[in-house]
Coordinates of C-alpha atoms in Angstrom, one line a residue:
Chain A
X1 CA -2.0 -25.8 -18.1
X2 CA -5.3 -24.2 -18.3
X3 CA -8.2 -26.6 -17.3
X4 CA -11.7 -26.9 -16.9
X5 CA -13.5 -28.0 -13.4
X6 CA -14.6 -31.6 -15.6
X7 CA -10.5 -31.9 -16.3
X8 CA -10.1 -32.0 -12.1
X9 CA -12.6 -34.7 -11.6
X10 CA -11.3 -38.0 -9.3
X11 CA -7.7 -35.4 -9.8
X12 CA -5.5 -35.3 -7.2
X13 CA -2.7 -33.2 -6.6
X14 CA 0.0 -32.7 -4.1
X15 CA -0.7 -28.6 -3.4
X16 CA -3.6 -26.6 -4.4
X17 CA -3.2 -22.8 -4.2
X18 CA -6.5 -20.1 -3.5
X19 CA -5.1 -17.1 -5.5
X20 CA -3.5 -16.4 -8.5
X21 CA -2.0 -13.3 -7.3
X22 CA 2.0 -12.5 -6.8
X23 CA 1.6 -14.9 -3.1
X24 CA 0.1 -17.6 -5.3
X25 CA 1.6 -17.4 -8.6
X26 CA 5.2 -17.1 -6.9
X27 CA 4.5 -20.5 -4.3
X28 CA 3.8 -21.9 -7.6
X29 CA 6.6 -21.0 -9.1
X30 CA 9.2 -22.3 -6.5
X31 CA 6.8 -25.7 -6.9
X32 CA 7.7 -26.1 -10.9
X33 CA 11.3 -25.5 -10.3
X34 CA 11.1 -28.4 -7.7
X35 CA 9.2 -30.5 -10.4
X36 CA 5.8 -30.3 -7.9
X37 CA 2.3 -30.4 -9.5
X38 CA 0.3 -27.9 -8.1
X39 CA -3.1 -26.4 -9.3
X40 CA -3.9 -22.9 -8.8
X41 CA -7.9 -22.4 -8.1
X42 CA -8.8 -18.7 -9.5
X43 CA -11.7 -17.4 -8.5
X44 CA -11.8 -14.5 -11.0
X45 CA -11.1 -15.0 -14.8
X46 CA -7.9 -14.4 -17.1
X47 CA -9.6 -10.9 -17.3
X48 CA -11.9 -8.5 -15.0
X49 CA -15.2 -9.4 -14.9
X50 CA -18.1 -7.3 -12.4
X51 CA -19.6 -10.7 -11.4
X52 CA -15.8 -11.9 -9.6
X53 CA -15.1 -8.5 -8.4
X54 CA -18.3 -7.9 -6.5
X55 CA -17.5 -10.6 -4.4
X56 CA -15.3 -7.7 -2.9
X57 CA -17.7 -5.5 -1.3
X58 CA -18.4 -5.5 2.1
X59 CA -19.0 -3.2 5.0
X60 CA -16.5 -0.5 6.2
X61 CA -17.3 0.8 10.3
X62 CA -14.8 3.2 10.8
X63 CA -12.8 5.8 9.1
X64 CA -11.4 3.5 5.7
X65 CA -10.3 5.3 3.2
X66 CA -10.9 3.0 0.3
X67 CA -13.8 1.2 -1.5
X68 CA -12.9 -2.8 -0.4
X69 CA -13.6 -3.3 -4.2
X70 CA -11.9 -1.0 -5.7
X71 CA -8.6 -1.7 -4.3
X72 CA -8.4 -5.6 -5.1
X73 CA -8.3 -6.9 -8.5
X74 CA -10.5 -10.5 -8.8
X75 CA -8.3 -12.1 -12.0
X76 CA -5.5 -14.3 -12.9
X77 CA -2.4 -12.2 -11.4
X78 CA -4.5 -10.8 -9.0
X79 CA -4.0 -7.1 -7.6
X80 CA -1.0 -7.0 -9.4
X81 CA -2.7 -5.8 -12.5
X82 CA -3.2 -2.0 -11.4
X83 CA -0.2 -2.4 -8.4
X84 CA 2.1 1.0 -8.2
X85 CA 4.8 -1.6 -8.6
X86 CA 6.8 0.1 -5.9
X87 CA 9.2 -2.0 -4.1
X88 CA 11.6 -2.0 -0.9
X89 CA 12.4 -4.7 1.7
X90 CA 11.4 -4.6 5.1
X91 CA 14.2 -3.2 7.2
X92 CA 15.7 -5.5 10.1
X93 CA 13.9 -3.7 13.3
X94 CA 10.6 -4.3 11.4
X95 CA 10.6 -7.8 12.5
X96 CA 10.9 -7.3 15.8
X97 CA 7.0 -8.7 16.6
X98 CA 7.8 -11.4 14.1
X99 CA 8.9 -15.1 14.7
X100 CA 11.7 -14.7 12.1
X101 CA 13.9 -12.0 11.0
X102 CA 15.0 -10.8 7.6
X103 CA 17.8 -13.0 7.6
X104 CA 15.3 -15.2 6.7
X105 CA 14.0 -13.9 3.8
X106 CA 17.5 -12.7 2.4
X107 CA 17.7 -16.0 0.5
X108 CA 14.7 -15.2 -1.7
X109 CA 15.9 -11.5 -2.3
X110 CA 17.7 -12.0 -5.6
X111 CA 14.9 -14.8 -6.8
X112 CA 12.4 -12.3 -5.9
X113 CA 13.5 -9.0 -7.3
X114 CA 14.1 -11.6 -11.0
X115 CA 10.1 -12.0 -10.8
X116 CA 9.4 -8.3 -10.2
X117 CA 12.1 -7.8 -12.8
X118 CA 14.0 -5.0 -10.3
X119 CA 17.5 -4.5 -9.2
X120 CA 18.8 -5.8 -5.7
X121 CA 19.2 -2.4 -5.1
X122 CA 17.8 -0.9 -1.7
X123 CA 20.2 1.5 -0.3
X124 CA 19.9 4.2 2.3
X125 CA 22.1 6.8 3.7
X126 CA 22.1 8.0 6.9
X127 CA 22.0 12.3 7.0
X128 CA 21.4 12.9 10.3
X129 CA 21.2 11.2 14.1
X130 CA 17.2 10.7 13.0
X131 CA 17.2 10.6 10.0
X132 CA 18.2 8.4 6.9
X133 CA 17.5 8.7 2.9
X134 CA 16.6 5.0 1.4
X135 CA 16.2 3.4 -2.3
X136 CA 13.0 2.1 -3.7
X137 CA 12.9 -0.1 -6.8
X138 CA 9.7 0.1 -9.5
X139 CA 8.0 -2.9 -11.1
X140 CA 6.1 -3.0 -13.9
X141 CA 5.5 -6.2 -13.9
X142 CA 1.8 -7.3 -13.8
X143 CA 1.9 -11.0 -13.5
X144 CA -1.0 -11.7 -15.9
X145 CA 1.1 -10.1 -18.9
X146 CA 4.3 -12.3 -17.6
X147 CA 2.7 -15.7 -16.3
X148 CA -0.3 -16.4 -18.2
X149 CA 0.8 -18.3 -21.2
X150 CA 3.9 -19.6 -19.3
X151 CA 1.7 -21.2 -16.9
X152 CA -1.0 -22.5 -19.7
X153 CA 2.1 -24.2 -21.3
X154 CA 3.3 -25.6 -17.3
X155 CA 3.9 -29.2 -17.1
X156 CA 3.7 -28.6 -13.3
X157 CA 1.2 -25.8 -12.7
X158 CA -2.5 -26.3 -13.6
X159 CA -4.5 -23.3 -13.1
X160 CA -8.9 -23.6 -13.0
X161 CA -10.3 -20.0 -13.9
X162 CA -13.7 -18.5 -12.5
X163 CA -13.3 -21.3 -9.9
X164 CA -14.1 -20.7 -5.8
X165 CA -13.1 -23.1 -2.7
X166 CA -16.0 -22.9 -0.7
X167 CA -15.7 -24.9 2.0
X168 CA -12.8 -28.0 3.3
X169 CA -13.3 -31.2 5.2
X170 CA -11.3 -31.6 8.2
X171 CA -10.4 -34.5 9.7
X172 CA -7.5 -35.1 12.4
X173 CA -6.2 -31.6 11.8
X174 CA -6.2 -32.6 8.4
X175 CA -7.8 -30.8 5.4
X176 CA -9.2 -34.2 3.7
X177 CA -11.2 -32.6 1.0
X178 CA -11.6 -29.0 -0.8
X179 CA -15.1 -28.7 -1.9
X180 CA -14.9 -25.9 -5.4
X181 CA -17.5 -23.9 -6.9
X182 CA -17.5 -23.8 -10.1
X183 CA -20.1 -24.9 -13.3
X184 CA -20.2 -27.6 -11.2
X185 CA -19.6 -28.1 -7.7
X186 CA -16.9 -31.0 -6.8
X187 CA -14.1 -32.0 -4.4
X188 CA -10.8 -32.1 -4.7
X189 CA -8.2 -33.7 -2.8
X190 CA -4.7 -32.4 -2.1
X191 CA -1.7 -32.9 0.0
X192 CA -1.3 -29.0 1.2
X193 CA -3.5 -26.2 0.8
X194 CA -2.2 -22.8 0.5
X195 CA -4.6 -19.8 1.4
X196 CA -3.0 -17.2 -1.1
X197 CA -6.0 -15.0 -2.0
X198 CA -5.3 -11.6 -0.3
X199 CA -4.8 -9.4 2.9
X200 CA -8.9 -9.4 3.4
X201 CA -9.9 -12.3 1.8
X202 CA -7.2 -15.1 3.3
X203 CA -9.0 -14.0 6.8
X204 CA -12.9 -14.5 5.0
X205 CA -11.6 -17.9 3.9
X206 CA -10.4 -19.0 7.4
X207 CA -13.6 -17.0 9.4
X208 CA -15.4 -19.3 6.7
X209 CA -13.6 -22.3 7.1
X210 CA -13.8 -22.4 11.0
X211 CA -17.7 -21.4 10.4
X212 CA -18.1 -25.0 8.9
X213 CA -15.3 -26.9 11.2
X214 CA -14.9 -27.6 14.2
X215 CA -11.6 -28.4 14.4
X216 CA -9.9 -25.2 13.8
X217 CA -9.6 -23.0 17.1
X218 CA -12.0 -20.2 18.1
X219 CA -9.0 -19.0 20.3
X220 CA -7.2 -18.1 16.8
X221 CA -7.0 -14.5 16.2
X222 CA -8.4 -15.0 12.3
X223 CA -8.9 -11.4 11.0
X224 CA -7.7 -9.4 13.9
X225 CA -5.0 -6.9 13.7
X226 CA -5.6 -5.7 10.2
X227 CA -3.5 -2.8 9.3
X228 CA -3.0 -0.5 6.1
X229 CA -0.4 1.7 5.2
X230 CA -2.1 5.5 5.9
X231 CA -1.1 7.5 3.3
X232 CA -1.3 11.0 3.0
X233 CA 0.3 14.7 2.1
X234 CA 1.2 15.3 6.3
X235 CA 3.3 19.2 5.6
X236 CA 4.5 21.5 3.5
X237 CA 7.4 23.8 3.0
X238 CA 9.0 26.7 1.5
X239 CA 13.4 26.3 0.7
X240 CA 16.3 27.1 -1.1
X241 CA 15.7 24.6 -4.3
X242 CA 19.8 24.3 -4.8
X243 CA 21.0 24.0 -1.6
X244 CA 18.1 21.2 -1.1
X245 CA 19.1 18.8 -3.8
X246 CA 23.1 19.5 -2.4
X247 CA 21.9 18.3 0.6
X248 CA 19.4 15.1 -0.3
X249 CA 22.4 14.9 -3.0
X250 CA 23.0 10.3 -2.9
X251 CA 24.1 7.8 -5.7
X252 CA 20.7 6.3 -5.9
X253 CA 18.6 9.1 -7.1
X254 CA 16.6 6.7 -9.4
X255 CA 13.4 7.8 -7.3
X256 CA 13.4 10.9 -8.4
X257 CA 10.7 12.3 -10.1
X258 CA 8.3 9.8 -7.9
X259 CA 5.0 9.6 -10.1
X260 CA 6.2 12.7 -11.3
X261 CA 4.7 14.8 -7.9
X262 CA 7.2 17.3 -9.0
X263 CA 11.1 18.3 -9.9
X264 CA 12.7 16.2 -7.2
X265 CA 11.8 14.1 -4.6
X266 CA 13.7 12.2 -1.8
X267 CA 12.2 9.3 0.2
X268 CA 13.3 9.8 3.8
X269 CA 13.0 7.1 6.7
X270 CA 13.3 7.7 10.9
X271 CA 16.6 5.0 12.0
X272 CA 15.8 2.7 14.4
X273 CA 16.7 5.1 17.1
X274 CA 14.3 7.6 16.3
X275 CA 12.1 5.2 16.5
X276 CA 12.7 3.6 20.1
X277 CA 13.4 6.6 21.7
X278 CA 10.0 8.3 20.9
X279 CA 8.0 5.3 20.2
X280 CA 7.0 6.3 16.7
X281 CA 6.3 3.7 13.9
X282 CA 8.3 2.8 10.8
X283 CA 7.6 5.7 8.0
X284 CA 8.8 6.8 4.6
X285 CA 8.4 10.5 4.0
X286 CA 8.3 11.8 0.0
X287 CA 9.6 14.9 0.1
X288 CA 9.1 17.0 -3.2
X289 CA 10.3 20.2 -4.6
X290 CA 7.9 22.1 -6.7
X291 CA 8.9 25.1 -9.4
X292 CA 8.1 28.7 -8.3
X293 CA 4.7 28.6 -10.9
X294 CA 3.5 25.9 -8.4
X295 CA 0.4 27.5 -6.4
X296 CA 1.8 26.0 -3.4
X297 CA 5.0 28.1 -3.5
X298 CA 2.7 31.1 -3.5
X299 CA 0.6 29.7 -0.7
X300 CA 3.2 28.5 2.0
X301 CA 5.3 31.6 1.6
X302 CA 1.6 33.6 2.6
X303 CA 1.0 30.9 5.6
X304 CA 4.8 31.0 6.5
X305 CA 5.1 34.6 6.7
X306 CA 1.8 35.4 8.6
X307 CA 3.7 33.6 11.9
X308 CA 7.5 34.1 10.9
X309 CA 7.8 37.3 9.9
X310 CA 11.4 37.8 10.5
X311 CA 11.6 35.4 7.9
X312 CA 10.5 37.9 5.0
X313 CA 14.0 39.5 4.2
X314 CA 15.3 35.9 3.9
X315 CA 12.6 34.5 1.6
X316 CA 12.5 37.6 -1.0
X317 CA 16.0 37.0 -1.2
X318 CA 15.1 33.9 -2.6
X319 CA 13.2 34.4 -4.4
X320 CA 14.9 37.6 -6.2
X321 CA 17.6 34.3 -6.7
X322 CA 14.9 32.3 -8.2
X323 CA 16.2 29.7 -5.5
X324 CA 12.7 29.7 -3.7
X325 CA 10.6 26.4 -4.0
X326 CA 7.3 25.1 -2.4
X327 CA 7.7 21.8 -1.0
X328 CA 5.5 19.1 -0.5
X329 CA 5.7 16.2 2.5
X330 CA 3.2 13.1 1.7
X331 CA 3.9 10.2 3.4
X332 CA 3.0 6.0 3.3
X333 CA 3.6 5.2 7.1
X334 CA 3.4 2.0 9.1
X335 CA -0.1 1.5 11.4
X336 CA 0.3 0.0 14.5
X337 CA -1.5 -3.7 15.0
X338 CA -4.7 -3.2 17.4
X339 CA -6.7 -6.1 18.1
X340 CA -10.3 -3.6 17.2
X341 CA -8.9 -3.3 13.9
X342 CA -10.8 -6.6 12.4
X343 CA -12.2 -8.1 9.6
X344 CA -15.5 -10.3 10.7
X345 CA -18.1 -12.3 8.5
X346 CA -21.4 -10.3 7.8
X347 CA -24.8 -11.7 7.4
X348 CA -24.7 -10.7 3.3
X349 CA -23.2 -13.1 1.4
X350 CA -21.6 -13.4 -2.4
X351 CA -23.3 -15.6 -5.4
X352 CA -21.1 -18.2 -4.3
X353 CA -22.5 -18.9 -0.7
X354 CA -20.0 -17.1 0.9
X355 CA -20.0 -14.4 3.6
X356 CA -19.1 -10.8 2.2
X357 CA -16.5 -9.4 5.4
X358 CA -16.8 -6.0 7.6
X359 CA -14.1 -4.2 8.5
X360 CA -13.6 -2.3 11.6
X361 CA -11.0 0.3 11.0
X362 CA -9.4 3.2 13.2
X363 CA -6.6 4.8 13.4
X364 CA -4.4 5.2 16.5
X365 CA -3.0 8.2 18.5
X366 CA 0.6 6.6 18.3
X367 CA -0.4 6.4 14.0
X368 CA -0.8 9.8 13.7
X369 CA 1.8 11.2 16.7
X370 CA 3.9 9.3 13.8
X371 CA 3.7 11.4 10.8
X372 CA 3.5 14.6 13.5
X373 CA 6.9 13.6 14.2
X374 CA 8.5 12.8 11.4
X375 CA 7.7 16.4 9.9
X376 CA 9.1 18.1 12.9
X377 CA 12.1 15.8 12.7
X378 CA 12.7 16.7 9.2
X379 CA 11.7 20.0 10.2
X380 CA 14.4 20.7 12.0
X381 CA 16.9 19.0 9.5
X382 CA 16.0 22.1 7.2
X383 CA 16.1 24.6 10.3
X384 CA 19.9 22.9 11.3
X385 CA 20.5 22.9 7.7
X386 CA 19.4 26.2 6.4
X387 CA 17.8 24.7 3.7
X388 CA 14.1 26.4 4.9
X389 CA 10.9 25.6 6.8
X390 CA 8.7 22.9 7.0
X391 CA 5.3 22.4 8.8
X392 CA 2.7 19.3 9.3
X393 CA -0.8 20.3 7.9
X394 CA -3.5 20.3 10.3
X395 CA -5.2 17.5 8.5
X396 CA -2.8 15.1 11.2
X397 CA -3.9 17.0 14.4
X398 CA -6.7 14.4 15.1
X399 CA -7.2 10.5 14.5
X400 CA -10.4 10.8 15.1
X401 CA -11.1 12.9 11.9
X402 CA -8.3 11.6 10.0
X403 CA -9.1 10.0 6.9
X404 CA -6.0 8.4 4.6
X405 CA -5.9 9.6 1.1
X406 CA -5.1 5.5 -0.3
X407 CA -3.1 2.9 1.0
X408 CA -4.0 -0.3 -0.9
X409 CA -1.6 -2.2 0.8
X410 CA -3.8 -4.9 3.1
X411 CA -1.7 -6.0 5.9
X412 CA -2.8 -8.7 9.1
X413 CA -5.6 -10.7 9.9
X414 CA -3.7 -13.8 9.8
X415 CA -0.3 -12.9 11.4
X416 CA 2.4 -15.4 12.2
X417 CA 3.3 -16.3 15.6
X418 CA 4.5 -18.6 17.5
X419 CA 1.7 -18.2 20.5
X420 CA -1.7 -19.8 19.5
X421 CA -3.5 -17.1 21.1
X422 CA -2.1 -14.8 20.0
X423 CA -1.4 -15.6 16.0
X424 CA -2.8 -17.5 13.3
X425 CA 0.3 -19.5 11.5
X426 CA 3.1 -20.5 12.3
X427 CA 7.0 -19.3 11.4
X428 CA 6.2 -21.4 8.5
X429 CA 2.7 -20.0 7.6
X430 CA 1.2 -23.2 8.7
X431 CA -2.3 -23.3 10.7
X432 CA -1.9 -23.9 14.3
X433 CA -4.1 -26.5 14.0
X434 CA -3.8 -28.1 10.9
X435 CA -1.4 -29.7 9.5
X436 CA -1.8 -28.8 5.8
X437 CA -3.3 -25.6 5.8
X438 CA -1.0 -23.0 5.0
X439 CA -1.4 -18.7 4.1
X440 CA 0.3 -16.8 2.2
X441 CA 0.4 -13.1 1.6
X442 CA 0.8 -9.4 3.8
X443 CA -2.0 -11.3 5.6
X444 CA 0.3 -12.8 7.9
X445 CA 2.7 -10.4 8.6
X446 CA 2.8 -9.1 12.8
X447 CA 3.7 -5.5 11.8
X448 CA 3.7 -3.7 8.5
X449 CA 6.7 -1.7 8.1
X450 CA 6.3 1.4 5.9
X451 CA 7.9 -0.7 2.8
X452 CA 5.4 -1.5 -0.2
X453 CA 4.4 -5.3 0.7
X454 CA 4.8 -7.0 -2.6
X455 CA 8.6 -7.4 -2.4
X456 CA 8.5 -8.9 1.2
X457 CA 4.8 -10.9 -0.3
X458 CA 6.9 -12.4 -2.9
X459 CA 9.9 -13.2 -0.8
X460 CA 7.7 -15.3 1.8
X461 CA 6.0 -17.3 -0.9
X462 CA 9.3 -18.5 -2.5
X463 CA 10.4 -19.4 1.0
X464 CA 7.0 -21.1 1.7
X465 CA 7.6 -22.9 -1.6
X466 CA 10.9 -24.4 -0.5
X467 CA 9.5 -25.5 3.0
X468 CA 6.7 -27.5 1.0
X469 CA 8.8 -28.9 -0.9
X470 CA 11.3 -30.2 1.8
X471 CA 7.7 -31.4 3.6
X472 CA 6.6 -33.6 0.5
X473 CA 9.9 -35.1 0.4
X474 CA 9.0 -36.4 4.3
X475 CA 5.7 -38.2 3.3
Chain B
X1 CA -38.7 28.8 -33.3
X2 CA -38.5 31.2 -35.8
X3 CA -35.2 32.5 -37.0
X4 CA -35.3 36.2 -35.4
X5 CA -36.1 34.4 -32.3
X6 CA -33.2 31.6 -32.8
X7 CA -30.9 34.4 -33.3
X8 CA -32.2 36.4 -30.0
X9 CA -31.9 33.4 -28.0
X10 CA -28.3 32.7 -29.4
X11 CA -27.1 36.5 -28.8
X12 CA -28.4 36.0 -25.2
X13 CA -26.0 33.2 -24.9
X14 CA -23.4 34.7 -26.3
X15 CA -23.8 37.1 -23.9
X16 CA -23.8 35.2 -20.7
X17 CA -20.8 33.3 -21.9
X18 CA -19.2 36.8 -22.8
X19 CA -20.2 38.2 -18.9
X20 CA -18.8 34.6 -17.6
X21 CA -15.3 34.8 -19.1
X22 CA -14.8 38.4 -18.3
X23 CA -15.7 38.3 -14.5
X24 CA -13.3 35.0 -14.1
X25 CA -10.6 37.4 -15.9
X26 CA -11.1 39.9 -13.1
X27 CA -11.2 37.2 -10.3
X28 CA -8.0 35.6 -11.6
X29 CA -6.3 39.1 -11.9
X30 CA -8.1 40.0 -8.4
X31 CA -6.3 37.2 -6.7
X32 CA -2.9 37.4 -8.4
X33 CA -2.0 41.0 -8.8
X34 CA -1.5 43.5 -6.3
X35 CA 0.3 41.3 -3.8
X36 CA 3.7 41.2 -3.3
X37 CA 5.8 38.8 -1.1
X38 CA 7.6 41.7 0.9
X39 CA 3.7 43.0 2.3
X40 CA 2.0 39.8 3.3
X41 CA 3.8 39.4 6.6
X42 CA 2.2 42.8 7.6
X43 CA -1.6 40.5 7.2
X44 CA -3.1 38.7 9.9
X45 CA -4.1 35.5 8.5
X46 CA -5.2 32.0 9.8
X47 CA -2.3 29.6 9.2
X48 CA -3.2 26.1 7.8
X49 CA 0.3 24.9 8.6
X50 CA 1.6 24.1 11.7
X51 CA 5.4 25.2 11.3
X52 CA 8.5 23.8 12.7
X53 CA 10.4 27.1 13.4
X54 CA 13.2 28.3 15.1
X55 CA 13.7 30.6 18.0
X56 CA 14.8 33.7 15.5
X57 CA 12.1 32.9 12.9
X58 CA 9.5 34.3 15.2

């Protein structure tokens, strides 16, 4: 149901979730099919609205890509409402850093991919020792257009629009009150509270929370290691268009097409070998084949044959074939977690009372040796494969000057661990310190992956769902 | 304005628009034309692409 803040007077409930986003809205979920009240406090409205979203701003030190604003939606469904709806799981040696594995999570796959309405589908092929194709999925859900009016007729999930939690009362490691800004200010008391409201603004709530309270830890990492997904065109190409698509040729070639960059494109990943042996990070490379009317064809071929010219014969012969293609490499790569890379409080604060953040944000050497790799590695694939050249544009050459084109994908800040000092919540997104506190979202993954977070965002909550559920049954 | 000078105005308009579309006509075929694939290994140019190339390419 929808309330009003004078409809949660002297209420009670046994969860209350910050966020009405997939994290949120998916907890909330798993709660109603347990027969668990919960209420979901919104900051935003059932719609956009300028006064929720500037709450958003903040200050950027370093080389961001990205307005703060601009890439976070302050509504009922959250961020979901302009997502890419792109989806993969994690693969297994991402979890290495974390304190579970994928194993874990492979219980909420299926449940997961129902919400996003996607297939279980995630396949990869292995083409070369380095080398591996893999699946994505697209969403279009947006969970406003599929939630709203079944949550409004919810006996379990009550949901209070244009509504902020501005501070708690801790007592004994215990959250004892939620104090809510709203037409009114009030408290609220619940069993659990569940931090669901985003990859930058999960770590605001906590800085804020531990502004005002003692009792949580200043030893707690809250905000550090905050990581994107760079993402960026990295190289570009010239090849034989036929023997390409022979090559990339796999049973799941619903990606292709991707955003429609061109006539074909193939998602390619390093295997976990490439990765250990030259200490890369996890990456997805979009490779895509343009027609011969595409400028860069025209453009490549020039920069190709000004250093390889014993490569002329070969590429007129192409293109007297009309087999000749440009090709493009962008990429959405995994960032390594730096302890630099933080989100603080800063001294401006929203209309609600509450700090706006600043983010400190660089990229490292072994980010960008990354992409530099994976072209040469798939590089060489063409060279071993005759299929044509590739090379890495010299946009990659140096972090310092590297600026990603947009990532969106807000990862860290409150990771899970299972050292205090060294992570925020626990295996089971719980606060170290307190008992009912609990986050929920990319915020609290160790280590990104390259995968688009939602999937693996969604799959957590649905876990975290069951886990309250067994933990109500124990009081 | 007057008419005779409305129309003046207007004609030198119609002129600048006129000089405007036929110099990018002359760019375009400037940059386009004249070039085939088989001579532009014989230029010296600055490569913006760092290529992954074999032993024989070079």
């Amino acid at each position: 149901m929808i309330l009003n803040e004078k409809d949660l007077l002297n209420k009670k409930y046994k969860i209350l979730i910050c966020g009405s986003g997939p994290a949120g809205l998916s907890v909330a979920l798993e709660l109603e099919k347990n027969k668990i009240e919960c209420l979901i406090v919104e900051a935003g409205d059932e719609f956009y609205s300028e006064k929720a979203q500037n709450r958003y701003d903040g200050q950027i030190i370093g080389n961001f890509p990205n307005n703060l604003s601009a890439s976070r939606l302050s509504q009922f469904g959250g961020t979901s409402g302009h997502w890419g709806g792109t989806c993969r799981t994690l693969d297994d040696y991402d979890f290495k850093k974390w304190p579970i594995n994928k194993d874990d999570l492979e219980p909420y796959l299926q449940e997961s991919c129902n919400i996003l309405e996607i297939p279980n589908s995630f396949r990869e092929k292995q083409i070369a020792k380095n080398l591996k194709i893999i699946e994505f999925q697209e969403s279009d859900v947006r969970f406003y257009d599929k939630y709203y009016k079944h949550v409004s007729n919810s006996k379990y999930i009550d949901v209070c629009l244009n509504s902020i939690i501005n501070n708690v009362k801790i007592q004994n490691s215990k959250i004892q009150e939620i104090s809510i800004k709203s037409k009114i200010s009030f408290s609220i008391k619940a069993d659990f509270l569940v931090l669901a409201c985003g990859g930058i603004d999960n770590s605001r709530m906590l800085l804020w929370f531990r502004e005002n309270n003692k009792s949580i830890s200043r030893k707690l990492p809250i905000g550090n290691y905050w990581m994107e997904h760079p993402f960026k065109k990295i190289g570009s190409g010239v090849g034989n268009f036929k023997a390409i698509r022979k090559s990339f040729k796999n049973n799941f070639e619903s990606f292709e097409n991707f955003r429609n960059w061109g006539n074909f494109t193939v998602s390619i990943s390093p295997t976990q070998n490439l990765i250990n042996e030259k200490d890369i990070l996890n990456s997805g490379v979009f490779l895509t084949l343009h027609d011969r009317n595409n400028d860069n064809l025209k453009n490549n071929v020039k920069d190709l044959l000004c250093v390889a010219p014993s490569l002329s014969k070969h590429i007129l012969d192409l293109f007297d074939k009309n087999l000749l293609c440009g090709i493009t490499l962008s990429s959405s790569w995994e960032q390594n977690p730096q302890l630099e890379n933080q989100i603080t409080l800063s001294s401006s604060k929203d209309f609600s009372g509450i700090p706006l953040i600043k983010l400190n944000y660089q990229l490292s050497d072994q980010t960008l040796r990354t992409a530099k790799e994976m072209v040469n590695q798939v590089g060489n694939y063409f060279i071993d494969q005759d299929l044509g050249r590739l090379g890495a544009d010299k946009t990659i050459e140096e972090s310092s000057s590297f600026i990603s084109d947009a990532g969106y994908h807000h990862i860290g800040g409150t990771i899970m661990g299972n050292n205090q000092n060294s992570s925020v919540v626990d295996e089971n997104l719980k606060l170290h310190d307190i008992e009912n506190l609990y986050v929920c979202g990319s915020s609290v993954f160790p280590t990104g992956g390259h995968a688009n977070p939602t999937l693996s965002i969604v799959q957590l909550s649905l876990r975290l769902g069951e886990h309250l559920t067994k933990k109500l049954k124990t009081i | 304005m007057n008419k005779d000078n409305f129309n003046s105005k207007r004609r030198e308009f119609n002129k600048l628009v006129f000089k405007y579309i036929v110099s990018i006509t002359l760019l375009n075929l400037y940059l386009s034309n004249g070039e085939r694939i088989s001579d532009i290994s014989n230029k010296k140019r600055y490569s913006k692409i760092k290529w992954v190339l074999s032993s024989n390419d070079v």
